[in-house]
Tab-separated table of C-alpha atoms in Angstrom:
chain	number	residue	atom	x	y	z
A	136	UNK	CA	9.313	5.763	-10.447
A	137	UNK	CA	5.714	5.195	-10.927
A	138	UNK	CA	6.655	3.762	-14.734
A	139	UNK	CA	8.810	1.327	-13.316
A	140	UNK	CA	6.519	0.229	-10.681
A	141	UNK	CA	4.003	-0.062	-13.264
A	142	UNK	CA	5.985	-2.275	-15.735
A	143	UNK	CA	6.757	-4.505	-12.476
A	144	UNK	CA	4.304	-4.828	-11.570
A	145	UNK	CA	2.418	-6.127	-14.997
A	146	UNK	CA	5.886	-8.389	-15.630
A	147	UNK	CA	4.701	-10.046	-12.104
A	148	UNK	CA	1.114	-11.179	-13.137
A	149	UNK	CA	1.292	-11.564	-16.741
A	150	UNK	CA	4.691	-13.591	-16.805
A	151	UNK	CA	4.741	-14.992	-13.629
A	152	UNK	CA	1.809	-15.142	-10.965
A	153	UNK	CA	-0.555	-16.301	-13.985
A	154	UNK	CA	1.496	-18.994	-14.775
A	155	UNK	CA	2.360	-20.245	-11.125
A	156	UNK	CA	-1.018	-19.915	-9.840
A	157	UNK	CA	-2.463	-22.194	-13.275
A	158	UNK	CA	0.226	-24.845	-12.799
A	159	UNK	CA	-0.725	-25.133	-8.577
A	160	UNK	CA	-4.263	-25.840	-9.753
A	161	UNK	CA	-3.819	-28.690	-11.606
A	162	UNK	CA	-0.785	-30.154	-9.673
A	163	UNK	CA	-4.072	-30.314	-6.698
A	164	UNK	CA	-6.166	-31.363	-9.393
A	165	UNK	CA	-4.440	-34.093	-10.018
A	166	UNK	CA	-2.941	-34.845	-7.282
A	167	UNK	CA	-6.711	-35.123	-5.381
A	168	UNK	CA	-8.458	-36.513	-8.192
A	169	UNK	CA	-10.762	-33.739	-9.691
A	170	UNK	CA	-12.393	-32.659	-6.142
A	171	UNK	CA	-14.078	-30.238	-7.916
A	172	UNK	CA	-16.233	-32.137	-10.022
A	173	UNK	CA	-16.338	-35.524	-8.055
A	174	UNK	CA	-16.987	-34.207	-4.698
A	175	UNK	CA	-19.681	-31.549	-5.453
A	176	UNK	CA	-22.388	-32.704	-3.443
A	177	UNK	CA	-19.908	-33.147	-0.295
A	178	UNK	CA	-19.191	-29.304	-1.110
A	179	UNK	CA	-22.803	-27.893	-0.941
A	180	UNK	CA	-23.288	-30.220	1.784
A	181	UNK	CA	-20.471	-28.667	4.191
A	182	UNK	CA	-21.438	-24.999	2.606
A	183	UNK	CA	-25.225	-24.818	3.012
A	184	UNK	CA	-26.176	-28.399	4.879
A	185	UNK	CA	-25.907	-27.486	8.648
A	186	UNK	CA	-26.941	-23.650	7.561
A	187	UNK	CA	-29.675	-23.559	10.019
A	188	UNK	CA	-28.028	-25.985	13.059
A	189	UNK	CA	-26.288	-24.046	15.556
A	190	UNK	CA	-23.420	-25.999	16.716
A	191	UNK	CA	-21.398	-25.171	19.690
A	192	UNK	CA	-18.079	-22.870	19.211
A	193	UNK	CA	-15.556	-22.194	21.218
A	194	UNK	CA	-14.141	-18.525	21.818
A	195	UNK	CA	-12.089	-16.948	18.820
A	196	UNK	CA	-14.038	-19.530	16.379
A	197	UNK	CA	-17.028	-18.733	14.087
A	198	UNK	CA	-19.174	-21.406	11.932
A	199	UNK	CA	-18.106	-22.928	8.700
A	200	UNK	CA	-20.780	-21.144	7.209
A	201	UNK	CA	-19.780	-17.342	9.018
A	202	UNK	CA	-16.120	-18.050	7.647
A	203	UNK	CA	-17.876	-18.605	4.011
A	204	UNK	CA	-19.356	-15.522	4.545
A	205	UNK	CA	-16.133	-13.675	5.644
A	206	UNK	CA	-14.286	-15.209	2.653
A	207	UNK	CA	-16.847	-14.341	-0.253
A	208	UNK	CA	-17.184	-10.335	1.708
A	209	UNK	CA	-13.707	-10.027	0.088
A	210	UNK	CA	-13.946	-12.138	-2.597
A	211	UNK	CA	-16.782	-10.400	-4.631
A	212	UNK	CA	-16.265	-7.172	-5.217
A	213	UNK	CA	-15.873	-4.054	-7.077
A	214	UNK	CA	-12.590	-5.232	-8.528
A	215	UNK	CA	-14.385	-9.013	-9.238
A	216	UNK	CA	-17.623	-7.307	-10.895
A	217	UNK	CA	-15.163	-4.890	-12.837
A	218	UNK	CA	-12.780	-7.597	-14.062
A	219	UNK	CA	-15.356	-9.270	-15.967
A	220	UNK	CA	-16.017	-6.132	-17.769
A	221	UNK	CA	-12.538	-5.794	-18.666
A	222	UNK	CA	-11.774	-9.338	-19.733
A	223	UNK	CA	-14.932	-9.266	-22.264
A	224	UNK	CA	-13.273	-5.585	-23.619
A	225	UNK	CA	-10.250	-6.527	-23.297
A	226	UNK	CA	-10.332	-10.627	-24.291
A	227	UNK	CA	-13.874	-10.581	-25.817
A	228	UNK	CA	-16.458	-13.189	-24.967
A	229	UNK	CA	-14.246	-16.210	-25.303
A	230	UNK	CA	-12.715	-14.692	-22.153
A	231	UNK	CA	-16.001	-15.959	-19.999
A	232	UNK	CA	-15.203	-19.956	-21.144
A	233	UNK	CA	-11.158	-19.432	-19.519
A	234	UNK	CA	-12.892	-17.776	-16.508
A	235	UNK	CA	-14.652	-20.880	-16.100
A	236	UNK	CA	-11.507	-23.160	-16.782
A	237	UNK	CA	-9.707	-20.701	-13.896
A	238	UNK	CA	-12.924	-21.157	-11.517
A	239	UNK	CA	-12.439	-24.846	-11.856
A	240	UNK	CA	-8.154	-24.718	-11.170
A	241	UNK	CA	-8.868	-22.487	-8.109
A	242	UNK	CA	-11.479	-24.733	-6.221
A	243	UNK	CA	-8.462	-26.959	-6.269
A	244	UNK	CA	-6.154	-24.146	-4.795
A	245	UNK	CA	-8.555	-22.852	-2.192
A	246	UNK	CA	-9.233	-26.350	-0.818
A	247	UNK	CA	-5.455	-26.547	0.080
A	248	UNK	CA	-5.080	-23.174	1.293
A	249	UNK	CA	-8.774	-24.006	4.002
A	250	UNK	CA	-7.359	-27.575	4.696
A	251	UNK	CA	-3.631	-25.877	5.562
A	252	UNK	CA	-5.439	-23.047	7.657
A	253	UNK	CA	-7.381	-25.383	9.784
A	254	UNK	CA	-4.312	-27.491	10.419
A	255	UNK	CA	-1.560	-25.177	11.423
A	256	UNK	CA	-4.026	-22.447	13.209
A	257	UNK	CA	-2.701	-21.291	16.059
A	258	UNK	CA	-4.662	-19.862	19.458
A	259	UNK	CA	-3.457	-16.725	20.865
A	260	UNK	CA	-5.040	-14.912	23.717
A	261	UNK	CA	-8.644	-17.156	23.510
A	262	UNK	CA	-8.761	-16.245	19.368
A	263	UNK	CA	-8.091	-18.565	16.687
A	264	UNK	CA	-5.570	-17.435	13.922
A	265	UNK	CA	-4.602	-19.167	10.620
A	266	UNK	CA	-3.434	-18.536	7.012
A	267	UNK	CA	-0.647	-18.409	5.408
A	268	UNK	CA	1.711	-17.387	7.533
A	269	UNK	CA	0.748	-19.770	9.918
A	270	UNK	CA	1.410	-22.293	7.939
A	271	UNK	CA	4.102	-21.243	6.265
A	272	UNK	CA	6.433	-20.663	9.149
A	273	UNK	CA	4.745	-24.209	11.517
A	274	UNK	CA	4.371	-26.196	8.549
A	275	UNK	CA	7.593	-26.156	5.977
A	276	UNK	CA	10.660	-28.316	6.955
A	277	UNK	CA	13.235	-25.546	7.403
A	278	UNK	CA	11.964	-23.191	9.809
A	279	UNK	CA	14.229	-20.389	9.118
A	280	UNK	CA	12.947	-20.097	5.336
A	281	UNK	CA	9.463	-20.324	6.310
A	282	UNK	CA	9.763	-17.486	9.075
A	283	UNK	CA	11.432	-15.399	6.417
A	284	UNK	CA	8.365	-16.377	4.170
A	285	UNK	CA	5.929	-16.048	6.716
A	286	UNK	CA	7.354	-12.643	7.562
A	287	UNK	CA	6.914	-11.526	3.688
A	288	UNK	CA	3.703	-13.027	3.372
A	289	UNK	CA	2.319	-10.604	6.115
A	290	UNK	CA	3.634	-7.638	5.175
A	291	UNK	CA	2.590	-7.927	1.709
A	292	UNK	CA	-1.030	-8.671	2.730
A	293	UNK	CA	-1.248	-5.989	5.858
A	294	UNK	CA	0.008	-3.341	3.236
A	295	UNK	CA	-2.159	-4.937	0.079
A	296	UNK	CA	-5.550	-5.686	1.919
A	297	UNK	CA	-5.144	-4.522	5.320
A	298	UNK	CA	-4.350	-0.570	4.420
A	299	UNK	CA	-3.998	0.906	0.506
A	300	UNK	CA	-6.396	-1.497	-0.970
A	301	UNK	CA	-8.713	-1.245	1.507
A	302	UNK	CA	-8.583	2.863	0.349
A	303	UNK	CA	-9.471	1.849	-2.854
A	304	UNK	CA	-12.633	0.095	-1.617
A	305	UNK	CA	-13.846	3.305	0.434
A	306	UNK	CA	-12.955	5.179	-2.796
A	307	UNK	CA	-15.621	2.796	-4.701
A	308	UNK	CA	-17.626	3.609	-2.164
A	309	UNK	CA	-17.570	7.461	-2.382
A	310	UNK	CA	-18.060	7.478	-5.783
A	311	UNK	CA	-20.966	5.277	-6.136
A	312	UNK	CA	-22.957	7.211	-3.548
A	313	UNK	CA	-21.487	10.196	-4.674
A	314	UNK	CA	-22.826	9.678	-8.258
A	315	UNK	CA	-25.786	8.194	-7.613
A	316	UNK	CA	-27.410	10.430	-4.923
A	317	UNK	CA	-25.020	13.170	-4.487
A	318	UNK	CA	-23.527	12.331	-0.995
A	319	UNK	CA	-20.354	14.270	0.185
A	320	UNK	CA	-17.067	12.086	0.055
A	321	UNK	CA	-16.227	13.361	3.435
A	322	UNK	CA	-19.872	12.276	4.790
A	323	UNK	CA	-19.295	8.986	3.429
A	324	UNK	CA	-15.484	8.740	4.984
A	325	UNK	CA	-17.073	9.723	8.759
A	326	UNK	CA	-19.693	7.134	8.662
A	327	UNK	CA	-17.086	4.444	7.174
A	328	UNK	CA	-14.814	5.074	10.188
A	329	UNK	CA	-17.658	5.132	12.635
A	330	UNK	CA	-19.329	2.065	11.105
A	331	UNK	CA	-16.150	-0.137	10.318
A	332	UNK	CA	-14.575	1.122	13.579
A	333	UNK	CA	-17.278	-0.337	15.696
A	334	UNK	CA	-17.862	-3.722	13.811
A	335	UNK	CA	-14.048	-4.429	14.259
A	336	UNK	CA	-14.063	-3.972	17.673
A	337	UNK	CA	-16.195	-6.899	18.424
A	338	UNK	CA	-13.219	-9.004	17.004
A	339	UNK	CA	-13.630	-11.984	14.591
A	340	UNK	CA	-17.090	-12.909	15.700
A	341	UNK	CA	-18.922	-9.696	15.338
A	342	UNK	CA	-16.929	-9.403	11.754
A	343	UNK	CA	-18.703	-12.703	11.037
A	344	UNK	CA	-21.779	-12.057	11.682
A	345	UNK	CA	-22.366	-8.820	10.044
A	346	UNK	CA	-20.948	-10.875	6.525
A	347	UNK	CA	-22.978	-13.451	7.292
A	348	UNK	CA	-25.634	-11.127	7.036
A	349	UNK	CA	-25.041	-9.132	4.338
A	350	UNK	CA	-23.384	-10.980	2.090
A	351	UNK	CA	-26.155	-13.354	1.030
A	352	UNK	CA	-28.492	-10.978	0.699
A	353	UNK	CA	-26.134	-9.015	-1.542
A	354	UNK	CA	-25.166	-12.092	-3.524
A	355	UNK	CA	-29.388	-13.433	-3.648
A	356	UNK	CA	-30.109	-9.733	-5.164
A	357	UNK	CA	-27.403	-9.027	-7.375
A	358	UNK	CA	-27.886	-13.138	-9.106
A	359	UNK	CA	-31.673	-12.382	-8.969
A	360	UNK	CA	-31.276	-8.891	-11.088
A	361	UNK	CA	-29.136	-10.712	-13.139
A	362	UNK	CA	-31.423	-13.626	-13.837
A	363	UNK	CA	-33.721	-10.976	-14.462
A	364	UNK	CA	-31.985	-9.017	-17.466
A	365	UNK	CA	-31.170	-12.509	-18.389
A	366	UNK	CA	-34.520	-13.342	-19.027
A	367	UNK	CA	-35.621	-9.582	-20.756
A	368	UNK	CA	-33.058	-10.018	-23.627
A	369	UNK	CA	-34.106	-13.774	-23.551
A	370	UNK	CA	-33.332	-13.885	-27.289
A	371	UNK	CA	-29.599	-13.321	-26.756
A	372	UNK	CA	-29.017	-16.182	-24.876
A	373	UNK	CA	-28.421	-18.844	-27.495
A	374	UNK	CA	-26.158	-16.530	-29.580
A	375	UNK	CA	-23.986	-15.390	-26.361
A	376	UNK	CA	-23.601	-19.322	-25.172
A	377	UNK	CA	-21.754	-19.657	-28.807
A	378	UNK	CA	-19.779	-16.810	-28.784
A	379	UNK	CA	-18.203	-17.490	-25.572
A	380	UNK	CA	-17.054	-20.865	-26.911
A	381	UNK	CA	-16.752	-19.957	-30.659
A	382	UNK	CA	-14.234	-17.223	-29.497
A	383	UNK	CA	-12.473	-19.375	-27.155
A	384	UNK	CA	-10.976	-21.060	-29.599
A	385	UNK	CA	-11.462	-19.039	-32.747
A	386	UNK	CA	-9.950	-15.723	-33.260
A	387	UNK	CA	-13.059	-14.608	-35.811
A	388	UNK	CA	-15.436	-11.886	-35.035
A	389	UNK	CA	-18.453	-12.273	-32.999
A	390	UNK	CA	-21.670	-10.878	-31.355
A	391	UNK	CA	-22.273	-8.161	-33.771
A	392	UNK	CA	-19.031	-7.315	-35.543
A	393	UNK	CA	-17.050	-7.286	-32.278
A	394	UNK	CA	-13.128	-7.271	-33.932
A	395	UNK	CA	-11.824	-10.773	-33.426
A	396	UNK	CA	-9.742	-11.057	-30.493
A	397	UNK	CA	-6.582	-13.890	-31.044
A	398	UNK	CA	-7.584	-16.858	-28.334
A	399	UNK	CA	-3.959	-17.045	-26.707
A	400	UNK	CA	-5.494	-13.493	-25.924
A	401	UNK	CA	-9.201	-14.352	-24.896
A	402	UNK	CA	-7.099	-17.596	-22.930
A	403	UNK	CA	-4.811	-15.344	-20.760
A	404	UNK	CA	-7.163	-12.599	-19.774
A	405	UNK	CA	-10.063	-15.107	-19.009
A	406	UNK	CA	-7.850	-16.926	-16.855
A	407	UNK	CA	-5.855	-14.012	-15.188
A	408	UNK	CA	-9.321	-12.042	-14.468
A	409	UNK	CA	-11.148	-15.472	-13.023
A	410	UNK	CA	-8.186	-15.941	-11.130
A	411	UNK	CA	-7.450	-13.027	-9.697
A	412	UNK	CA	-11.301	-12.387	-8.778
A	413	UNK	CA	-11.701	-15.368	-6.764
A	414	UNK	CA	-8.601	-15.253	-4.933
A	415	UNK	CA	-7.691	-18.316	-4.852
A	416	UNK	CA	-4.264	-18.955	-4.455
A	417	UNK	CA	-3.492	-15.557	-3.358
A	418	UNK	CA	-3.448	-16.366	0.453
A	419	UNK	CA	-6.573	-13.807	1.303
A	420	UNK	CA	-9.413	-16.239	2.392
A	421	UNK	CA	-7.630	-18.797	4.411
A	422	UNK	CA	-7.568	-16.436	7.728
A	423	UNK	CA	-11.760	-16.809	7.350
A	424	UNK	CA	-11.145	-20.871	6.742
A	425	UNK	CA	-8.654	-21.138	9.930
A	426	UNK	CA	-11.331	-19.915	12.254
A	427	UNK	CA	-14.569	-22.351	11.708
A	428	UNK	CA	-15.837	-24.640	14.240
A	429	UNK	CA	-15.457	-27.787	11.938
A	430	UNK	CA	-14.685	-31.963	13.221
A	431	UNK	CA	-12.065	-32.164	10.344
A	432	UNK	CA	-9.856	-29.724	8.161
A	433	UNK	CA	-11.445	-31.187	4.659
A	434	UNK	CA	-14.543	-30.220	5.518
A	435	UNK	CA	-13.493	-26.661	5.885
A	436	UNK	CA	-11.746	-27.159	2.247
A	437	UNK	CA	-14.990	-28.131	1.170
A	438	UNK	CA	-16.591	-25.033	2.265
A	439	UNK	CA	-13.562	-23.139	0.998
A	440	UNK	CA	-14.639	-24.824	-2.968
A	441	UNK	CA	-18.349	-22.956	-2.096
A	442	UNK	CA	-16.751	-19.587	-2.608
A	443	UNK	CA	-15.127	-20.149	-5.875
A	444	UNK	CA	-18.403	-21.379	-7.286
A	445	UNK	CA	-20.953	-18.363	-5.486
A	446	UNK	CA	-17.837	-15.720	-7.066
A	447	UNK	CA	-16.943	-17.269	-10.421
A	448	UNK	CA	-19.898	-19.344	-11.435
A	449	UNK	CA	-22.693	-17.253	-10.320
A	450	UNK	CA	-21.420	-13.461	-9.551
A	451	UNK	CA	-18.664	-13.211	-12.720
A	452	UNK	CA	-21.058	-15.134	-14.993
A	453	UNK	CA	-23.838	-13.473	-14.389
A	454	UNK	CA	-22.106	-10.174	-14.681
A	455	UNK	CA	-20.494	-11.443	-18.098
A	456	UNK	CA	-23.978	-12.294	-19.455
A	457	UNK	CA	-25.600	-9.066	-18.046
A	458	UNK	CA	-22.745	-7.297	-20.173
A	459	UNK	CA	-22.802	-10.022	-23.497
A	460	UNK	CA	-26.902	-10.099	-23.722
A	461	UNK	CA	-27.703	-6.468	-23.542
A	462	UNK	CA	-24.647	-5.501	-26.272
A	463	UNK	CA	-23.330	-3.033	-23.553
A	464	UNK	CA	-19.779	-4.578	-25.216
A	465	UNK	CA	-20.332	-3.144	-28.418
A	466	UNK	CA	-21.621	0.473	-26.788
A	467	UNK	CA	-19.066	0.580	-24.727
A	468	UNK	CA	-16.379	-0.262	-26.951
A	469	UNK	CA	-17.257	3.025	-28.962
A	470	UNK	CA	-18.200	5.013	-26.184
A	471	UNK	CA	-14.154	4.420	-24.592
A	472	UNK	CA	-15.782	2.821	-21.214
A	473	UNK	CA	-13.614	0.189	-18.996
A	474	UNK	CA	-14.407	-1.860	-15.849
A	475	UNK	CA	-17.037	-1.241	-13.854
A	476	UNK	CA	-18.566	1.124	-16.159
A	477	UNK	CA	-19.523	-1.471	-18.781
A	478	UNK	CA	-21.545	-3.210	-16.129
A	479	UNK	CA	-23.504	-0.039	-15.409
A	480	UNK	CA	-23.679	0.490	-19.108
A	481	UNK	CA	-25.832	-3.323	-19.221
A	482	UNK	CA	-28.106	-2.444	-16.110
A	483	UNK	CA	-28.477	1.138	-17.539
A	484	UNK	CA	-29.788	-0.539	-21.325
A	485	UNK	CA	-32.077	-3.055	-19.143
A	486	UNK	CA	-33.412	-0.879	-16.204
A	487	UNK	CA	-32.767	2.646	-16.936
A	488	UNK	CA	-31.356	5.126	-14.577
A	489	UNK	CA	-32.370	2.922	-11.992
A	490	UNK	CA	-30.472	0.234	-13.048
A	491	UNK	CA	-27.570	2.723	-12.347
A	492	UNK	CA	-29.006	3.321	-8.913
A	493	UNK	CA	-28.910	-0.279	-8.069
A	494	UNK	CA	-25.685	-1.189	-9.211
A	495	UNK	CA	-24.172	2.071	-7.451
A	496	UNK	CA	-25.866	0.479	-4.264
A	497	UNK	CA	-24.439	-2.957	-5.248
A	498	UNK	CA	-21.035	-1.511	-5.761
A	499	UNK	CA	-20.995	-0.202	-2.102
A	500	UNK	CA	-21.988	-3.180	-0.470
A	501	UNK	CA	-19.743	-5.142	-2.480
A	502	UNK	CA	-16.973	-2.511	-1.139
A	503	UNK	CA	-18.096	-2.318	1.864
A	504	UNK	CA	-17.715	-6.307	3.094
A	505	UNK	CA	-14.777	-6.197	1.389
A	506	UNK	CA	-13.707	-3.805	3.586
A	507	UNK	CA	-14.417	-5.782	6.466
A	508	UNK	CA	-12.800	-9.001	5.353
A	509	UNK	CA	-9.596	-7.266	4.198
A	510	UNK	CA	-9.555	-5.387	7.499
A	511	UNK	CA	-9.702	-9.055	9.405
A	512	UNK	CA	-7.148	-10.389	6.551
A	513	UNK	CA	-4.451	-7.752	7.630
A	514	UNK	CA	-5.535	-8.065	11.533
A	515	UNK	CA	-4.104	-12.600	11.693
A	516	UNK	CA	-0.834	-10.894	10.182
A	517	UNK	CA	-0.389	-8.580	12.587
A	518	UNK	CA	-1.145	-10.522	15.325
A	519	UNK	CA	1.130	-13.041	13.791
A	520	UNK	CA	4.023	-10.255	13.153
A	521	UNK	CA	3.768	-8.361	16.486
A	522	UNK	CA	0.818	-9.872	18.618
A	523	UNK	CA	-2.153	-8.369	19.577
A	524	UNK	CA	-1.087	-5.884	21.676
A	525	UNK	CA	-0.657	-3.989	18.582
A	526	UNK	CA	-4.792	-4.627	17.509
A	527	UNK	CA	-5.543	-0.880	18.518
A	528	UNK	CA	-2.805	0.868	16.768
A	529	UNK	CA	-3.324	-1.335	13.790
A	530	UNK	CA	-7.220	-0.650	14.118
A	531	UNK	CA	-6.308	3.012	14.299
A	532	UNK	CA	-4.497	3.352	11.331
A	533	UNK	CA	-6.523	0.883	9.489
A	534	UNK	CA	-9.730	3.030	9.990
A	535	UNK	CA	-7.378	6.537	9.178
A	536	UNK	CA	-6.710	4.422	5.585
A	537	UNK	CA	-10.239	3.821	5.101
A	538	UNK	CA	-11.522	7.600	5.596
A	539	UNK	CA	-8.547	8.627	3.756
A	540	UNK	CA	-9.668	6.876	0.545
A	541	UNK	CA	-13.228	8.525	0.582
A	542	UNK	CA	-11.251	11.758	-0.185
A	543	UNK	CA	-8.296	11.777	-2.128
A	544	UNK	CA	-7.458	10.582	-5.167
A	545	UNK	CA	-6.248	6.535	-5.568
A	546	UNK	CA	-4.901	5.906	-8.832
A	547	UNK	CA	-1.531	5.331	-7.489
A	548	UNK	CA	-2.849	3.258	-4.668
A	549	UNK	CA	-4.585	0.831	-7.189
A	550	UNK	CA	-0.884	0.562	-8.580
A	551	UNK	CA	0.780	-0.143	-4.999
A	552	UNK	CA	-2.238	-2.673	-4.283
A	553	UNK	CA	-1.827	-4.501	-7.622
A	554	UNK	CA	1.888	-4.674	-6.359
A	555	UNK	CA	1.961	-6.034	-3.087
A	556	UNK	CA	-1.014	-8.090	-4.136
A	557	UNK	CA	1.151	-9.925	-6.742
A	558	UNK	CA	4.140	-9.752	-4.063
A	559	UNK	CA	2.135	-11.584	-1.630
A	560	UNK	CA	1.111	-14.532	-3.982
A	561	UNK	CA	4.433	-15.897	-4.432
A	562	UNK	CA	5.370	-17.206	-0.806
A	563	UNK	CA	2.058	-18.561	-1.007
A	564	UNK	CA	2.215	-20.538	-3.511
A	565	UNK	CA	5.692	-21.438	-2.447
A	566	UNK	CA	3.914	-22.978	0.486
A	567	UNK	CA	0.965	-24.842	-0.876
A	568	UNK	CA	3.631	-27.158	-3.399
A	569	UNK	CA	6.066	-27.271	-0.165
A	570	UNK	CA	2.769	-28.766	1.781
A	571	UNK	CA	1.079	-30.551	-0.786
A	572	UNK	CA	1.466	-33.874	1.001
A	573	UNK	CA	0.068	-32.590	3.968
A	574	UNK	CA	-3.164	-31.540	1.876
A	575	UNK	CA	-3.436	-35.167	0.421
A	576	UNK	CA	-2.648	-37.035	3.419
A	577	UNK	CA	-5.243	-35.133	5.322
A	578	UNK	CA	-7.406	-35.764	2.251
A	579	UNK	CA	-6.972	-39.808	2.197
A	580	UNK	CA	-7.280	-39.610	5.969
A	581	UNK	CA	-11.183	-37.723	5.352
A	582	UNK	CA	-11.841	-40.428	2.876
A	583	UNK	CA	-10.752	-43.185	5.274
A	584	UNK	CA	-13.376	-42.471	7.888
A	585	UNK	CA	-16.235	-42.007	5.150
C-alpha cells in the first residue's frame, strides 16, 4: 500500500504538478507583462513602504505587511532550507540557476492567487476569510464544479497543512532540540501544545502578530549568517557563480570533480525544488493575502511577489551558496548525507559545532511559524467546509497532531503530506487559468488609476 502511494505520489509531481504549475507561470507572465521584473519597485513599495504606518483595520483583518509575515512563516522552512540541499545532491549546482527561473514563474502565480483572495474573501462572524476555496466556488462560472472543487481543495489542505504535515514540522522540531541540547521529545510536544494552543486562540490577529515578529528576525539572522560564511570562503565565490550556470546548461563535471549531472536533470529538480519551496501555486499563502487591510486587490498581489523573492532569492540562495562555497556537496556526497543535513554539514565546516547549534535553533523556528501558518491555512477551510462552530474541535485535534509528531515516528506522514500536498495543487491551478481574466482585468483596472 505504502509502494503504491509512493509511486503516486512521485507520478503526481514529476509528470504532472511540475509541468502545470511551470506552464500557469508564464501564461501570467505573459499575460501581465513580466510583473516581476517591470513592477519591482511597486513590489517593495507595497511590502516594506508603509512598514512603520499604522493604518486603521477593521475586525478579522491584519496589515499587508502581518499577512507577508503569515505567508513567508509557512513558506520558509525546514522542507524549503532542505530542498536546496537536495536539488544541489540530487541536480548539482546548475539546479540553483532553474530555482531562480522557478522563483521568477511563481511571483507571477502568487500575484494571482493574493489578487483572487482579496477579491472573492468572504466575512463570516466579524473575520475575514479567503483562498482558494473561496474563490473557487464564488468565482468560476458553473457553481456546481467549483463547490465540488472548492470542497477538494479544503480537504486536501486541512489534511496536508492543517494536521499530518504540520506533525512533520513538530517532528523537525524535536529533533533539532533534541540533538542539539538534549531536550526530551515529550518536553518539547507539551510546550508546543501549550504554546501553539494559546497563540491560536487569539484568532487571525494574534497569529499575525507573533509572525510578524518572528519571522523577520529569523529571516535578518539566518541571511546575515549566510552573508557571513559567504564572505569566509570569499574565494569560492567566483568559481560557484560559474558552476551554477556552466552546469545549467552543460552536463560536464564541476566544483571539484562533482560527477556531471545531465541538465534536463539539473532543469527539473531546480525547478520542482524552487517551486515547491515557495509555494506558489499550491493554494497555501492566499488565506494570509485574503485578510490584509489594503485600498485595492493588486496591491496585495504585490505584497504576495515579496515572499517569493525573501524565500527563493534570499533564503534558498543563500542556503545553496552556504552549501556550494564551503564544498559541504562534495563531503556530503561521500559521507551518504541528504536534505537538511548537508546544510548543517556547510555551517558545521564554517562555524564548528556551533554552527550546528545555530542551525538546529534555525530549524525550529523555521518549524515552528510554519506551524502557525499551516495551522491558520487549515482553520479558512474549515470554516469554509463546516463554519466556525467547528474552530474548537478543529483546534483540538490540530494541537493533538502537533504533540503527536514530537513523539512518534513520521516517515509515512512525510509520504501522506507529499500526497495531499500534490492533491491539493490541482483544483488550484484549475482555478487560477478559469480566473485569469479576472486577475488581468483587476490588473488594467490598478494601472488605470496610476
Amino acid at each position: 500500500m505504502i509502494g503504491i502511494i509512493e509511486k503516486f505520489t512521485t507520478f503526481l509531481w514529476d509528470n504532472m504538478i511540475a509541468y502545470m504549475l511551470i506552464a500557469v507561470g508564464i501564461l501570467y507572465t505573459i499575460r501581465l507583462g513580466l510583473p516581476q521584473i517591470l513592477r519591482l519597485p511597486s513590489i517593495f513599495k507595497e511590502a516594506f513602504g508603509d512598514l512603520f504606518k499604522k493604518g486603521e483595520k477593521k475586525e478579522g483583518e491584519v496589515s499587508s505587511f502581518q499577512a507577508l509575515a503569515t505567508a513567508v512563516a509557512s513558506q520558509v522552512g525546514t522542507g524549503n532550507i532542505g530542498g536546496v540541499a537536495s536539488a544541489i545532491m540530487m541536480g548539482g549546482p546548475g539546479a540553483v540557476f532553474w530555482m531562480w527561473i522557478s522563483g521568477l514563474l511563481g511571483m507571477s502565480t502568487i500575484f494571482a492567487e493574493a489578487v483572487l483572495a482579496q477579491v472573492y474573501r468572504e466575512e463570516r462572524n466579524g473575520e475575514q476569510y479567503g483562498g482558494p476555496a473561496y474563490y473557487l466556488s464564488n468565482g468560476l462560472k458553473n457553481k456546481k464544479i467549483g463547490k465540488i472543487l472548492a470542497t477538494l481543495f479544503s480537504i486536501f489542505i486541512i489534511i496536508a497543512l492543517g494536521l499530518v504535515g504540520n506533525m512533520v514540522q513538530s517532528n523537525s522540531i524535536s529533533l533539532s532540540l533534541s540533538n542539539g541540547f538534549g531536550i526530551a521529545p515529550i518536553i518539547t510536544g507539551i510546550a508546543l501544545a501549550v504554546i501553539v494552543g494559546l497563540i491560536v486562540l487569539g484568532g487571525v490577529q494574534r497569529i499575525s502578530k507573533i509572525a510578524e515578529t518572528i519571522v523577520p528576525v529569523m529571516a535578518v539572522i539566518y541571511i546575515l549568517a549566510g552573508i557571513v560564511v559567504v564572505i569566509k570562503f570569499h574565494a569560492q565565490f567566483i568559481p560557484v557563480i560559474k558552476a551554477i550556470f556552466t552546469a545549467a546548461f552543460s552536463s560536464k563535471a564541476v566544483l571539484g570533480g562533482m560527477v556531471g549531472i545531465s541538465v534536463k536533470t539539473a532543469m527539473r529538480l531546480g525547478l520542482q525544488r524552487g517551486l515547491f519551496s515557495n509555494e506558489a501555486g499550491m493554494g497555501s499563502t492566499p488565506h494570509a493575502h485574503a485578510v490584509a487591510n489594503v485600498p485595492h486587490p493588486v496591491n496585495q498581489g504585490f505584497v504576495a511577489m515579496a515572499g517569493v523573492i525573501i524565500g527563493t532569492f534570499f533564503i534558498c540562495t543563500l542556503t545553496a551558496f552556504i552549501i556550494l562555497v564551503t564544498g559541504a556537496h562534495i563531503e556530503s556526497a561521500n559521507l551518504g548525507l541528504e536534505t537538511v543535513e548537508v546544510t548543517q554539514l556547510g555551517f558545521k565546516i564554517a562555524f564548528g559545532h556551533a554552527g550546528t547549534i545555530f542551525l538546529a535553533i534555525a530549524l525550529a523556528f523555521f518549524a515552528f511559524t510554519t506551524i502557525i501558518g499551516w495551522y491558520y491555512f487549515g482553520e479558512s477551510n474549515v470554516v469554509y467546509l463546516f463554519g466556525r462552530k467547528t474552530l474548537p474541535i478543529y483546534r483540538i485535534v490540530a494541537i493533538l497532531f502537533v504533540t503527536l509528531g514530537t513523539i512518534v515516528p513520521v516517515g509515512t506522514v512525510w509520504l501522506f503530506s507529499d500526497m495531499f500536498n500534490a492533491l491539493m495543487v490541482i483544483p488550484n491551478l484549475i482555478g487560477l487559468v478559469a480566473l485569469s481574466g479576472i486577475v488581468v482585468k483587476k490588473y488594467d483596472e490598478w494601472r488605470n488609476k496610476l
